[in-house]
Amino acid sequence: MSNDATRRSRTHVSCTVNGDQVDFLADDGTSLLDALRDELDLTGAKEGCGTGDCGACTILVDGRINCSCLMFAPEAEGCEIVTVEGIAEGDHLHPLQQTFLEGAALQCGVCTPGFLVSAKALLDENPDPTETEIRYALAGNLCRCTGYDKIVRSVQEAAVQLRGASR
Amino acid sequence: MRYAAPATVEEAQALLADDTGAQVFAGATDLVPQMRAGRPAPSLLVDLKGIDRLTAVTHEDGRWTIGAATPTAELTRNEAFTAAFPGLSEGAGLIGSDQIQNRSSLGGNLANASPAADSVPALIANDGQAVIATADGTRTVPAAEVATGPGRTSLADGEFIVEFTFADPPAGTGDAYLRMIPRTEMDIAIVGAAVRVTVDGDAISDATVVLGAVAPTAVVVPDAAAALVGTSVADGALDDAAATALAEAAEAACDPIDDKRGTIAYRRRVAGVLARRAAAIAVERARNGA
Ligand SMILES: Cc1cc2nc3c(=O)[nH]c(=O)nc-3n(C[C@H](O)[C@H](O)[C@H](O)COP(=O)(O)OP(=O)(O)OC[C@H]3O[C@@H](n4cnc5c(N)ncnc54)[C@H](O)[C@@H]3O)c2cc1C
Ligand code: FES
Ligand code: FES
């Protein structure tokens, strides 16, 4: 069988990232996280562990949260990718970004892009989550600095604002 | 390392036959951490998610068919599947975080062959059958026969699991899965217990008990099931003597390891407790569904 894609070790990947059509070349074994950071200069997603534990690399793939460190770059073919860079509306921060800032939900900030993406996915699906639901939804995101409480409060505050805005 | 996303089972079979260093994957939630930890990388990564059959979930003619690479989030979100197999849905839903759930698969959970794999006890308790693609066709074996020890399976080189099939549970059947972990989320089971019962009238007419994380593979415990069969649930709950006999049989079936997360004595004790609690939930579900 001749399958071109299997003969080359660099694959051409075509997908959308934050609404824009993008094309890039990536080594087959490269993580999507590295491709986003190194090929597309989207350095919001971070590598905290590289093994799916910390969630610092969280992105949306076709609307669902995924650890980009566990994805191989060629898997992005045809997908809709959203990174933390895509959640603000132009110069207008997303309510989550605003409440994280105002609520001091970050210290070093390494975990923040992942928390923002996970929290956005939660609020898109469940606009009025309980504290327990928020804590479970964010269980795949680790923070070594804040102790989580301010993160949870900031998500609750953003949920209130978003519900107000949609009324 | 090369990457390929075949569109059909046959294409995947051909890729695997061509390259003995190839390895299949679905969510890579075990594969990537293992490669990071130094396990040799395959020469070719065969992504199974591009094959429609591997991510299809269907219910036809009294059988459920679950593509082996289906993200477990698709199972927990599937209300009809969850109503039919609440314990299996529970087990699958305990794998990792939401991020992991959007990638992790039943096929990967089973083929990775961790004794603590959370979906496996209920997969076995529900008599899941694994349809395996061989070099030139398919064969079907009980899911219980796939893992043979930690990290070891009965799959030959080039073989992979295409799908799992389950017969509709008989009327009056319920299942449940419980696990013990030191934290409340994101941890590896110290003990897992799946129980499935069928209730006929006021008595348990059939039962299966499967334990995880207490032996080199998940273990079916016929003595524990026998302790339940024939006992009365007329009061709406498990008979006390039956529950005690079940717990004792579960403890006796354990062959656990001692590690920092739990001693042998602790794992044994917890296996009995969890089997008992899971049985109580399964009975309740069986009666509510009946
Ligand atoms: C942060 C984190 C938390 C986790 N928590 C849990 C947990 O709580 N409980 C738990 O049980 N597991 C847990 N896991 C482990 C893992 O997510 C599960 O085992 C998962 O089900 C693996 O599925 P996968 O599709 O990602 O497997 P992959 O990584 O794609 O594959 C795993 C292995 O199975 C083989 N394989 C995959 N699919 C097939 C197939 N169809 N046929 C034959 N072989 C196949 C691969 O070659 C590989 O050897 C966790 C992992 C991470 C990273
Ligand atoms: S870097 Fe991906 S989960 Fe930690
Ligand atoms: S702010 Fe430092 S890890 Fe969360």
Short mmCIF file of C-alpha atoms and ligand atoms in Angstrom, two decimals:
data_model
loop_
_atom_site.label_atom_id
_atom_site.label_comp_id
_atom_site.label_asym_id
_atom_site.label_seq_id
_atom_site.Cartn_x
_atom_site.Cartn_y
_atom_site.Cartn_z
CA MET A 1 0.00 0.00 0.00
CA SER A 2 1.37 3.42 -0.77
CA ASN A 3 0.36 6.00 1.73
CA ASP A 4 2.36 9.19 1.31
CA ALA A 5 1.63 10.44 4.79
CA THR A 6 3.42 7.46 6.28
CA ARG A 7 6.61 7.85 4.25
CA ARG A 8 7.43 11.38 5.35
CA SER A 9 8.15 12.27 8.93
CA ARG A 10 7.08 15.90 8.55
CA THR A 11 3.39 16.36 8.00
CA HIS A 12 1.54 19.30 6.59
CA VAL A 13 -1.28 20.21 8.98
CA SER A 14 -4.23 22.35 8.09
CA CYS A 15 -6.69 23.49 10.75
CA THR A 16 -8.26 26.59 12.23
CA VAL A 17 -6.71 28.25 15.26
CA ASN A 18 -8.70 30.91 17.06
CA GLY A 19 -10.89 31.25 13.99
CA ASP A 20 -8.08 31.68 11.46
CA GLN A 21 -7.23 29.08 8.86
CA VAL A 22 -3.62 28.01 9.43
CA ASP A 23 -1.21 25.65 7.73
CA PHE A 24 2.02 24.42 9.22
CA LEU A 25 4.60 21.67 8.95
CA ALA A 26 5.36 19.61 12.00
CA ASP A 27 7.47 16.60 12.83
CA ASP A 28 5.12 13.67 13.28
CA GLY A 29 6.09 13.03 16.88
CA THR A 30 5.86 16.69 17.93
CA SER A 31 3.18 17.51 20.43
CA LEU A 32 0.49 19.90 19.33
CA LEU A 33 1.60 22.05 22.28
CA ASP A 34 5.10 22.41 20.83
CA ALA A 35 3.70 23.08 17.37
CA LEU A 36 1.44 25.84 18.69
CA ARG A 37 4.29 27.43 20.60
CA ASP A 38 7.17 26.94 18.16
CA GLU A 39 5.53 26.97 14.73
CA LEU A 40 2.61 29.32 15.38
CA ASP A 41 4.12 31.51 18.14
CA LEU A 42 1.11 30.95 20.35
CA THR A 43 2.89 30.70 23.67
CA GLY A 44 -0.16 31.03 25.90
CA ALA A 45 -0.51 27.30 26.46
CA LYS A 46 2.32 26.15 28.73
CA GLU A 47 4.08 22.89 29.38
CA GLY A 48 3.91 22.17 33.09
CA CYS A 49 4.37 18.42 33.00
CA GLY A 50 4.06 17.05 29.47
CA THR A 51 2.10 14.06 30.76
CA GLY A 52 -1.53 15.16 31.07
CA ASP A 53 -1.44 15.86 34.79
CA CYS A 54 -1.33 19.64 35.17
CA GLY A 55 -3.57 21.12 32.48
CA ALA A 56 -1.30 24.12 31.78
CA CYS A 57 -1.43 23.12 28.10
CA THR A 58 -5.24 23.00 27.92
CA ILE A 59 -6.79 24.04 24.61
CA LEU A 60 -10.18 23.52 22.99
CA VAL A 61 -10.31 21.00 20.17
CA ASP A 62 -13.66 21.08 18.39
CA GLY A 63 -15.13 22.71 21.49
CA ARG A 64 -13.79 20.20 24.03
CA ILE A 65 -10.88 20.71 26.43
CA ASN A 66 -7.80 18.67 25.68
CA CYS A 67 -4.23 18.51 26.92
CA SER A 68 -2.24 19.68 23.91
CA CYS A 69 0.83 17.97 25.37
CA LEU A 70 -0.87 14.59 24.78
CA MET A 71 -1.80 15.32 21.16
CA PHE A 72 0.51 14.77 18.25
CA ALA A 73 0.55 17.79 15.94
CA PRO A 74 -0.80 15.88 12.91
CA GLU A 75 -3.92 15.04 14.93
CA ALA A 76 -4.98 18.68 14.57
CA GLU A 77 -5.71 18.17 10.86
CA GLY A 78 -9.16 19.52 10.10
CA CYS A 79 -9.85 20.52 13.72
CA GLU A 80 -11.05 23.78 15.21
CA ILE A 81 -8.48 24.78 17.81
CA VAL A 82 -8.96 27.53 20.37
CA THR A 83 -6.14 28.63 22.66
CA VAL A 84 -6.17 31.18 25.46
CA GLU A 85 -5.14 33.79 22.87
CA GLY A 86 -8.55 33.29 21.25
CA ILE A 87 -10.83 33.91 24.19
CA ALA A 88 -10.63 37.70 24.38
CA GLU A 89 -12.69 39.72 21.89
CA GLY A 90 -10.02 41.91 20.32
CA ASP A 91 -8.85 44.31 23.05
CA HIS A 92 -11.76 43.33 25.23
CA LEU A 93 -10.80 40.77 27.84
CA HIS A 94 -13.17 37.85 28.39
CA PRO A 95 -15.05 38.21 31.71
CA LEU A 96 -13.01 35.29 33.06
CA GLN A 97 -9.77 37.09 32.25
CA GLN A 98 -11.09 40.23 33.93
CA THR A 99 -12.31 38.45 37.07
CA PHE A 100 -9.04 36.47 37.34
CA LEU A 101 -7.16 39.78 37.30
CA GLU A 102 -9.46 41.51 39.74
CA GLY A 103 -9.77 38.48 42.01
CA ALA A 104 -6.01 37.84 42.16
CA ALA A 105 -6.57 34.34 40.81
CA LEU A 106 -2.96 34.09 39.68
CA GLN A 107 0.48 34.54 41.08
CA CYS A 108 3.18 33.13 38.79
CA GLY A 109 0.58 32.71 36.03
CA VAL A 110 1.89 29.49 34.50
CA CYS A 111 -1.36 27.66 35.17
CA THR A 112 -3.62 30.56 34.18
CA PRO A 113 -4.04 29.96 30.43
CA GLY A 114 -5.13 26.41 31.14
CA PHE A 115 -7.54 27.44 33.88
CA LEU A 116 -9.07 30.10 31.63
CA VAL A 117 -9.68 27.66 28.80
CA SER A 118 -11.13 24.98 31.11
CA ALA A 119 -13.32 27.53 32.89
CA LYS A 120 -14.56 28.94 29.59
CA ALA A 121 -15.50 25.44 28.40
CA LEU A 122 -17.37 24.88 31.66
CA LEU A 123 -19.31 28.15 31.50
CA ASP A 124 -20.13 27.69 27.81
CA GLU A 125 -21.81 24.40 28.71
CA ASN A 126 -23.10 25.21 32.19
CA PRO A 127 -23.68 28.93 32.80
CA ASP A 128 -24.62 28.43 36.45
CA PRO A 129 -22.33 25.79 37.96
CA THR A 130 -22.20 25.03 41.67
CA GLU A 131 -18.90 25.39 43.49
CA THR A 132 -18.54 21.61 43.46
CA GLU A 133 -19.14 21.50 39.72
CA ILE A 134 -16.51 24.17 39.22
CA ARG A 135 -13.99 22.30 41.35
CA TYR A 136 -14.57 19.04 39.45
CA ALA A 137 -14.43 20.79 36.08
CA LEU A 138 -11.08 22.31 37.05
CA ALA A 139 -9.68 19.12 38.60
CA GLY A 140 -7.45 18.61 35.56
CA ASN A 141 -5.74 21.96 36.15
CA LEU A 142 -3.13 22.26 38.87
CA CYS A 143 -1.94 25.47 40.52
CA ARG A 144 1.09 25.53 42.79
CA CYS A 145 0.58 29.13 43.93
CA THR A 146 -2.94 30.28 44.68
CA GLY A 147 -4.55 27.52 46.71
CA TYR A 148 -7.42 27.45 44.18
CA ASP A 149 -9.92 29.43 46.24
CA LYS A 150 -9.42 32.69 44.36
CA ILE A 151 -9.64 30.82 41.07
CA VAL A 152 -12.97 29.27 42.04
CA ARG A 153 -14.32 32.63 43.28
CA SER A 154 -13.24 34.32 40.05
CA VAL A 155 -15.02 31.69 37.96
CA GLN A 156 -18.16 32.18 40.06
CA GLU A 157 -17.97 35.95 39.57
CA ALA A 158 -17.46 35.58 35.82
CA ALA A 159 -20.45 33.24 35.67
CA VAL A 160 -22.60 35.88 37.37
CA GLN A 161 -21.41 38.55 34.93
CA LEU A 162 -21.93 36.34 31.89
CA ARG A 163 -25.44 35.44 32.99
CA GLY A 164 -26.18 39.14 33.54
CA ALA A 165 -24.87 39.96 30.08
CA SER A 166 -26.96 37.31 28.37
CA ARG A 167 -30.18 38.33 30.08
CA MET B 1 8.70 8.65 14.38
CA ARG B 2 6.01 8.80 11.72
CA TYR B 3 2.29 9.30 12.13
CA ALA B 4 -0.51 7.73 10.14
CA ALA B 5 -4.26 8.06 10.41
CA PRO B 6 -5.78 5.17 8.46
CA ALA B 7 -9.44 5.52 7.49
CA THR B 8 -10.33 1.83 7.62
CA VAL B 9 -9.56 -1.23 9.71
CA GLU B 10 -7.96 -2.84 6.64
CA GLU B 11 -5.64 0.12 6.10
CA ALA B 12 -4.57 -0.05 9.75
CA GLN B 13 -3.96 -3.79 9.43
CA ALA B 14 -1.77 -3.19 6.37
CA LEU B 15 0.25 -0.46 8.12
CA LEU B 16 0.83 -2.71 11.10
CA ALA B 17 1.83 -5.63 8.90
CA ASP B 18 4.34 -3.45 7.02
CA ASP B 19 6.10 -2.12 10.09
CA THR B 20 6.70 -4.31 13.12
CA GLY B 21 7.75 -1.21 15.09
CA ALA B 22 4.33 0.39 14.64
CA GLN B 23 2.02 0.98 17.57
CA VAL B 24 -1.66 1.87 17.61
CA PHE B 25 -3.06 4.55 19.86
CA ALA B 26 -6.35 6.29 20.59
CA GLY B 27 -6.08 9.04 23.22
CA ALA B 28 -2.34 8.62 23.84
CA THR B 29 -3.07 9.40 27.50
CA ASP B 30 -1.02 6.37 28.49
CA LEU B 31 1.26 6.31 25.46
CA VAL B 32 2.68 9.85 25.74
CA PRO B 33 3.44 9.70 29.48
CA GLN B 34 5.12 6.31 28.94
CA MET B 35 7.25 7.69 26.10
CA ARG B 36 8.13 10.66 28.30
CA ALA B 37 9.20 8.26 31.01
CA GLY B 38 11.65 6.68 28.62
CA ARG B 39 9.78 3.85 26.99
CA PRO B 40 11.06 3.39 23.42
CA ALA B 41 9.00 5.33 20.90
CA PRO B 42 7.37 3.35 18.08
CA SER B 43 8.62 3.88 14.54
CA LEU B 44 5.07 4.52 13.39
CA LEU B 45 2.14 5.89 15.37
CA VAL B 46 -1.13 4.50 14.06
CA ASP B 47 -3.97 6.81 15.12
CA LEU B 48 -7.13 4.70 15.36
CA LYS B 49 -9.50 7.65 15.78
CA GLY B 50 -9.72 8.28 12.04
CA ILE B 51 -11.51 4.96 11.52
CA ASP B 52 -15.27 5.56 11.82
CA ARG B 53 -15.94 2.12 13.25
CA LEU B 54 -13.44 2.72 16.06
CA THR B 55 -15.37 5.72 17.39
CA ALA B 56 -18.93 4.59 16.62
CA VAL B 57 -21.44 3.89 19.39
CA THR B 58 -24.47 1.91 18.25
CA HIS B 59 -27.35 0.00 19.77
CA GLU B 60 -28.99 -2.49 17.41
CA ASP B 61 -30.75 -5.83 17.72
CA GLY B 62 -30.24 -6.08 21.46
CA ARG B 63 -26.51 -5.35 21.38
CA TRP B 64 -24.41 -2.31 22.11
CA THR B 65 -21.26 -1.81 20.06
CA ILE B 66 -18.69 0.67 21.32
CA GLY B 67 -15.76 1.61 19.08
CA ALA B 68 -12.57 0.87 21.00
CA ALA B 69 -11.15 4.38 20.43
CA THR B 70 -14.31 6.29 21.45
CA PRO B 71 -13.42 9.01 23.98
CA THR B 72 -14.87 7.97 27.34
CA ALA B 73 -16.59 11.39 27.58
CA GLU B 74 -18.83 10.21 24.73
CA LEU B 75 -19.95 7.26 26.85
CA THR B 76 -20.65 9.23 30.01
CA ARG B 77 -22.57 11.81 27.95
CA ASN B 78 -24.61 9.08 26.25
CA GLU B 79 -27.77 8.81 28.36
CA ALA B 80 -29.07 5.59 26.85
CA PHE B 81 -25.71 3.86 27.28
CA THR B 82 -25.39 5.15 30.83
CA ALA B 83 -28.91 3.96 31.65
CA ALA B 84 -28.10 0.49 30.33
CA PHE B 85 -24.66 0.18 31.98
CA PRO B 86 -24.48 2.73 34.81
CA GLY B 87 -21.51 1.00 36.46
CA LEU B 88 -19.48 0.85 33.25
CA SER B 89 -20.28 4.49 32.53
CA GLU B 90 -19.20 5.30 36.09
CA GLY B 91 -15.91 3.43 35.71
CA ALA B 92 -15.17 5.04 32.34
CA GLY B 93 -16.08 8.43 33.83
CA LEU B 94 -13.51 8.10 36.60
CA ILE B 95 -10.56 8.07 34.20
CA GLY B 96 -8.59 11.27 34.79
CA SER B 97 -9.85 14.82 34.34
CA ASP B 98 -12.27 16.24 31.77
CA GLN B 99 -9.25 16.87 29.54
CA ILE B 100 -8.29 13.19 29.77
CA GLN B 101 -11.92 12.06 29.34
CA ASN B 102 -12.06 13.78 25.96
CA ARG B 103 -9.24 11.48 24.79
CA SER B 104 -9.14 8.31 26.89
CA SER B 105 -10.69 5.17 25.40
CA LEU B 106 -11.92 1.80 26.62
CA GLY B 107 -9.54 0.12 24.16
CA GLY B 108 -6.55 2.00 25.57
CA ASN B 109 -7.63 1.44 29.16
CA LEU B 110 -7.84 -2.31 28.58
CA ALA B 111 -4.82 -2.73 26.28
CA ASN B 112 -2.58 -0.67 28.51
CA ALA B 113 -3.19 -3.49 30.98
CA SER B 114 -2.84 -1.56 34.21
CA PRO B 115 -4.35 -3.67 37.02
CA ALA B 116 -5.98 -0.44 38.27
CA ALA B 117 -7.69 0.49 34.99
CA ASP B 118 -11.04 1.91 36.06
CA SER B 119 -13.27 0.86 33.17
CA VAL B 120 -12.07 -2.73 33.08
CA PRO B 121 -13.89 -4.35 36.05
CA ALA B 122 -17.30 -3.21 34.77
CA LEU B 123 -16.33 -4.04 31.18
CA ILE B 124 -15.80 -7.61 32.36
CA ALA B 125 -18.79 -7.67 34.73
CA ASN B 126 -21.03 -6.80 31.78
CA ASP B 127 -19.52 -9.62 29.73
CA GLY B 128 -17.97 -7.22 27.23
CA GLN B 129 -16.68 -8.97 24.13
CA ALA B 130 -13.60 -7.56 22.40
CA VAL B 131 -13.61 -7.69 18.61
CA ILE B 132 -9.96 -7.86 17.64
CA ALA B 133 -8.50 -7.11 14.22
CA THR B 134 -5.96 -9.82 13.41
CA ALA B 135 -3.47 -9.93 10.53
CA ASP B 136 -6.17 -10.93 8.08
CA GLY B 137 -9.57 -10.71 9.74
CA THR B 138 -11.14 -10.41 13.15
CA ARG B 139 -11.63 -12.62 16.18
CA THR B 140 -13.81 -12.04 19.22
CA VAL B 141 -12.80 -12.83 22.79
CA PRO B 142 -14.22 -11.94 26.19
CA ALA B 143 -12.70 -8.65 27.39
CA ALA B 144 -11.53 -10.58 30.46
CA GLU B 145 -9.03 -12.45 28.27
CA VAL B 146 -7.22 -9.41 26.87
CA ALA B 147 -5.02 -8.31 29.80
CA THR B 148 -2.72 -11.05 31.07
CA GLY B 149 -0.57 -9.14 33.58
CA PRO B 150 0.65 -5.62 34.30
CA GLY B 151 1.42 -4.12 30.88
CA ARG B 152 0.90 -7.47 29.14
CA THR B 153 -1.92 -8.60 26.85
CA SER B 154 -2.93 -11.58 24.77
CA LEU B 155 -2.91 -9.40 21.62
CA ALA B 156 -0.43 -10.65 19.03
CA ASP B 157 1.86 -8.19 17.22
CA GLY B 158 -0.20 -6.15 14.81
CA GLU B 159 -3.51 -6.98 16.47
CA PHE B 160 -5.76 -4.26 17.84
CA ILE B 161 -9.19 -3.99 19.42
CA VAL B 162 -11.81 -2.70 16.98
CA GLU B 163 -14.81 -2.52 19.29
CA PHE B 164 -16.52 -3.92 22.34
CA THR B 165 -19.96 -5.46 22.22
CA PHE B 166 -22.44 -6.00 25.04
CA ALA B 167 -25.76 -7.78 25.07
CA ASP B 168 -28.62 -5.70 26.48
CA PRO B 169 -28.73 -6.52 30.19
CA PRO B 170 -31.68 -8.79 31.08
CA ALA B 171 -34.67 -7.10 32.76
CA GLY B 172 -34.02 -6.45 36.44
CA THR B 173 -30.26 -6.01 36.04
CA GLY B 174 -28.09 -3.34 37.62
CA ASP B 175 -24.35 -2.76 37.83
CA ALA B 176 -22.10 -0.46 39.82
CA TYR B 177 -18.40 0.39 40.09
CA LEU B 178 -16.67 1.92 43.08
CA ARG B 179 -13.01 2.69 43.59
CA MET B 180 -10.89 3.79 46.49
CA ILE B 181 -8.33 6.51 45.88
CA PRO B 182 -6.37 8.58 48.37
CA ARG B 183 -7.66 11.85 46.84
CA THR B 184 -11.12 12.76 45.54
CA GLU B 185 -10.16 13.15 41.85
CA MET B 186 -7.28 12.36 39.54
CA ASP B 187 -5.66 9.40 41.25
CA ILE B 188 -4.96 5.71 40.66
CA ALA B 189 -7.28 3.20 42.29
CA ILE B 190 -6.01 1.27 45.32
CA VAL B 191 -9.01 -1.00 44.91
CA GLY B 192 -11.83 -1.07 42.36
CA ALA B 193 -14.96 -3.19 42.54
CA ALA B 194 -17.63 -3.79 39.90
CA VAL B 195 -20.75 -5.77 40.69
CA ARG B 196 -23.59 -6.69 38.38
CA VAL B 197 -26.74 -8.41 39.63
CA THR B 198 -30.00 -9.55 38.11
CA VAL B 199 -33.00 -9.61 40.40
CA ASP B 200 -35.90 -11.94 39.66
CA GLY B 201 -38.89 -11.43 41.94
CA ASP B 202 -37.45 -10.98 45.42
CA ALA B 203 -34.17 -12.82 44.91
CA ILE B 204 -30.89 -12.32 43.12
CA SER B 205 -30.87 -14.72 40.19
CA ASP B 206 -27.48 -13.86 38.70
CA ALA B 207 -24.39 -11.96 39.80
CA THR B 208 -20.86 -11.11 38.68
CA VAL B 209 -18.19 -9.57 40.91
CA VAL B 210 -14.95 -8.22 39.47
CA LEU B 211 -12.15 -6.57 41.44
CA GLY B 212 -9.48 -4.21 40.11
CA ALA B 213 -6.08 -3.15 41.45
CA VAL B 214 -5.76 -6.06 43.88
CA ALA B 215 -4.03 -8.55 41.56
CA PRO B 216 -1.91 -8.51 38.36
CA THR B 217 -5.12 -8.20 36.31
CA ALA B 218 -8.74 -7.49 37.14
CA VAL B 219 -10.13 -10.63 38.81
CA VAL B 220 -13.52 -12.22 38.44
CA VAL B 221 -14.60 -13.61 41.83
CA PRO B 222 -17.09 -16.45 41.31
CA ASP B 223 -17.28 -17.19 45.06
CA ALA B 224 -18.38 -13.64 45.75
CA ALA B 225 -21.04 -13.89 43.05
CA ALA B 226 -22.19 -17.25 44.43
CA ALA B 227 -22.61 -15.62 47.85
CA LEU B 228 -25.24 -13.35 46.30
CA VAL B 229 -27.16 -15.68 44.00
CA GLY B 230 -30.38 -16.99 45.52
CA THR B 231 -30.38 -14.49 48.39
CA SER B 232 -33.39 -12.33 49.10
CA VAL B 233 -33.61 -8.63 48.42
CA ALA B 234 -37.24 -8.52 49.54
CA ASP B 235 -36.48 -5.72 52.03
CA GLY B 236 -35.10 -3.67 49.18
CA ALA B 237 -31.58 -4.26 50.36
CA LEU B 238 -28.88 -6.88 50.34
CA ASP B 239 -29.28 -9.65 52.92
CA ASP B 240 -26.73 -9.13 55.74
CA ALA B 241 -25.36 -12.65 55.73
CA ALA B 242 -25.01 -12.55 51.93
CA ALA B 243 -23.18 -9.22 52.10
CA THR B 244 -20.76 -10.59 54.69
CA ALA B 245 -20.10 -13.74 52.66
CA LEU B 246 -19.58 -11.57 49.57
CA ALA B 247 -17.04 -9.38 51.38
CA GLU B 248 -15.17 -12.41 52.71
CA ALA B 249 -14.98 -13.98 49.25
CA ALA B 250 -13.75 -10.69 47.78
CA GLU B 251 -11.04 -10.39 50.43
CA ALA B 252 -9.94 -13.97 49.80
CA ALA B 253 -9.60 -13.35 46.06
CA CYS B 254 -7.13 -10.48 46.50
CA ASP B 255 -3.48 -10.89 45.65
CA PRO B 256 -2.46 -7.28 46.04
CA ILE B 257 0.85 -5.44 46.17
CA ASP B 258 2.18 -3.40 49.06
CA ASP B 259 3.07 0.13 48.03
CA LYS B 260 3.10 3.67 49.33
CA ARG B 261 -0.56 4.07 48.45
CA GLY B 262 -1.84 1.06 50.36
CA THR B 263 -0.67 -1.99 52.28
CA ILE B 264 -1.77 -5.52 51.42
CA ALA B 265 -3.98 -5.74 54.52
CA TYR B 266 -5.61 -2.41 53.74
CA ARG B 267 -6.32 -3.28 50.11
CA ARG B 268 -7.85 -6.60 51.13
CA ARG B 269 -10.10 -5.00 53.70
CA VAL B 270 -11.19 -2.26 51.31
CA ALA B 271 -11.91 -4.80 48.56
CA GLY B 272 -14.47 -6.45 50.81
CA VAL B 273 -16.04 -3.15 51.77
CA LEU B 274 -16.23 -1.84 48.21
CA ALA B 275 -17.63 -5.11 46.84
CA ARG B 276 -20.35 -4.95 49.44
CA ARG B 277 -21.19 -1.31 48.76
CA ALA B 278 -21.12 -1.80 44.98
CA ALA B 279 -23.43 -4.80 45.35
CA ALA B 280 -25.88 -2.72 47.38
CA ILE B 281 -25.96 -0.05 44.66
CA ALA B 282 -26.31 -2.66 41.91
CA VAL B 283 -29.27 -4.23 43.74
CA GLU B 284 -30.94 -0.86 44.12
CA ARG B 285 -30.46 -0.14 40.41
CA ALA B 286 -31.69 -3.60 39.45
CA ARG B 287 -34.87 -3.10 41.46
CA ASN B 288 -35.47 0.40 40.16
CA GLY B 289 -34.95 -0.69 36.60
CA ALA B 290 -37.07 -3.83 36.94
C1 LIG C 1 -3.62 12.63 34.12
C2 LIG C 1 -4.06 11.22 33.87
C3 LIG C 1 -4.97 10.63 34.73
C4 LIG C 1 -5.39 9.32 34.52
N1 LIG C 1 -6.30 8.78 35.38
C5 LIG C 1 -6.72 7.51 35.20
C6 LIG C 1 -7.70 6.94 36.08
O1 LIG C 1 -8.17 7.58 37.01
N2 LIG C 1 -8.09 5.66 35.85
C7 LIG C 1 -7.60 4.93 34.81
O2 LIG C 1 -8.02 3.78 34.64
N3 LIG C 1 -6.68 5.44 33.96
C8 LIG C 1 -6.23 6.71 34.14
N4 LIG C 1 -5.29 7.24 33.28
C9 LIG C 1 -4.71 6.39 32.23
C10 LIG C 1 -5.35 6.52 30.84
O3 LIG C 1 -5.96 7.77 30.67
C11 LIG C 1 -6.37 5.42 30.58
O4 LIG C 1 -5.78 4.16 30.72
C12 LIG C 1 -7.01 5.55 29.19
O5 LIG C 1 -8.19 4.80 29.12
C13 LIG C 1 -6.10 5.11 28.07
O6 LIG C 1 -6.79 5.29 26.85
P1 LIG C 1 -6.06 5.95 25.59
O7 LIG C 1 -7.00 5.86 24.47
O8 LIG C 1 -5.54 7.29 25.92
O9 LIG C 1 -4.83 4.95 25.42
P2 LIG C 1 -3.50 5.13 24.57
O10 LIG C 1 -2.50 5.88 25.36
O11 LIG C 1 -3.84 5.64 23.21
O12 LIG C 1 -3.06 3.62 24.47
C14 LIG C 1 -2.68 2.90 25.64
C15 LIG C 1 -2.08 1.57 25.24
O13 LIG C 1 -3.06 0.76 24.64
C16 LIG C 1 -2.74 0.48 23.29
N5 LIG C 1 -4.00 0.63 22.57
C17 LIG C 1 -4.78 1.76 22.51
N6 LIG C 1 -5.90 1.49 21.82
C18 LIG C 1 -5.84 0.18 21.44
C19 LIG C 1 -6.70 -0.67 20.71
N7 LIG C 1 -7.87 -0.25 20.22
N8 LIG C 1 -6.28 -1.95 20.48
C20 LIG C 1 -5.11 -2.40 20.99
N9 LIG C 1 -4.26 -1.63 21.70
C21 LIG C 1 -4.62 -0.35 21.92
C22 LIG C 1 -1.66 1.44 22.88
O14 LIG C 1 -0.81 0.90 21.93
C23 LIG C 1 -0.96 1.69 24.20
O15 LIG C 1 -0.06 0.66 24.47
C24 LIG C 1 -4.87 8.57 33.44
C25 LIG C 1 -3.96 9.17 32.56
C26 LIG C 1 -3.55 10.48 32.77
C27 LIG C 1 -2.57 11.11 31.81
S1 FES C 2 1.66 20.10 30.17
FE1 FES C 2 -0.06 19.09 29.41
S2 FES C 2 -1.05 18.49 31.18
FE2 FES C 2 0.77 19.32 31.99
S1 FES C 3 -0.42 30.89 39.66
FE1 FES C 3 1.42 29.80 39.79
S2 FES C 3 0.77 27.79 39.27
FE2 FES C 3 -1.07 28.84 39.41
#
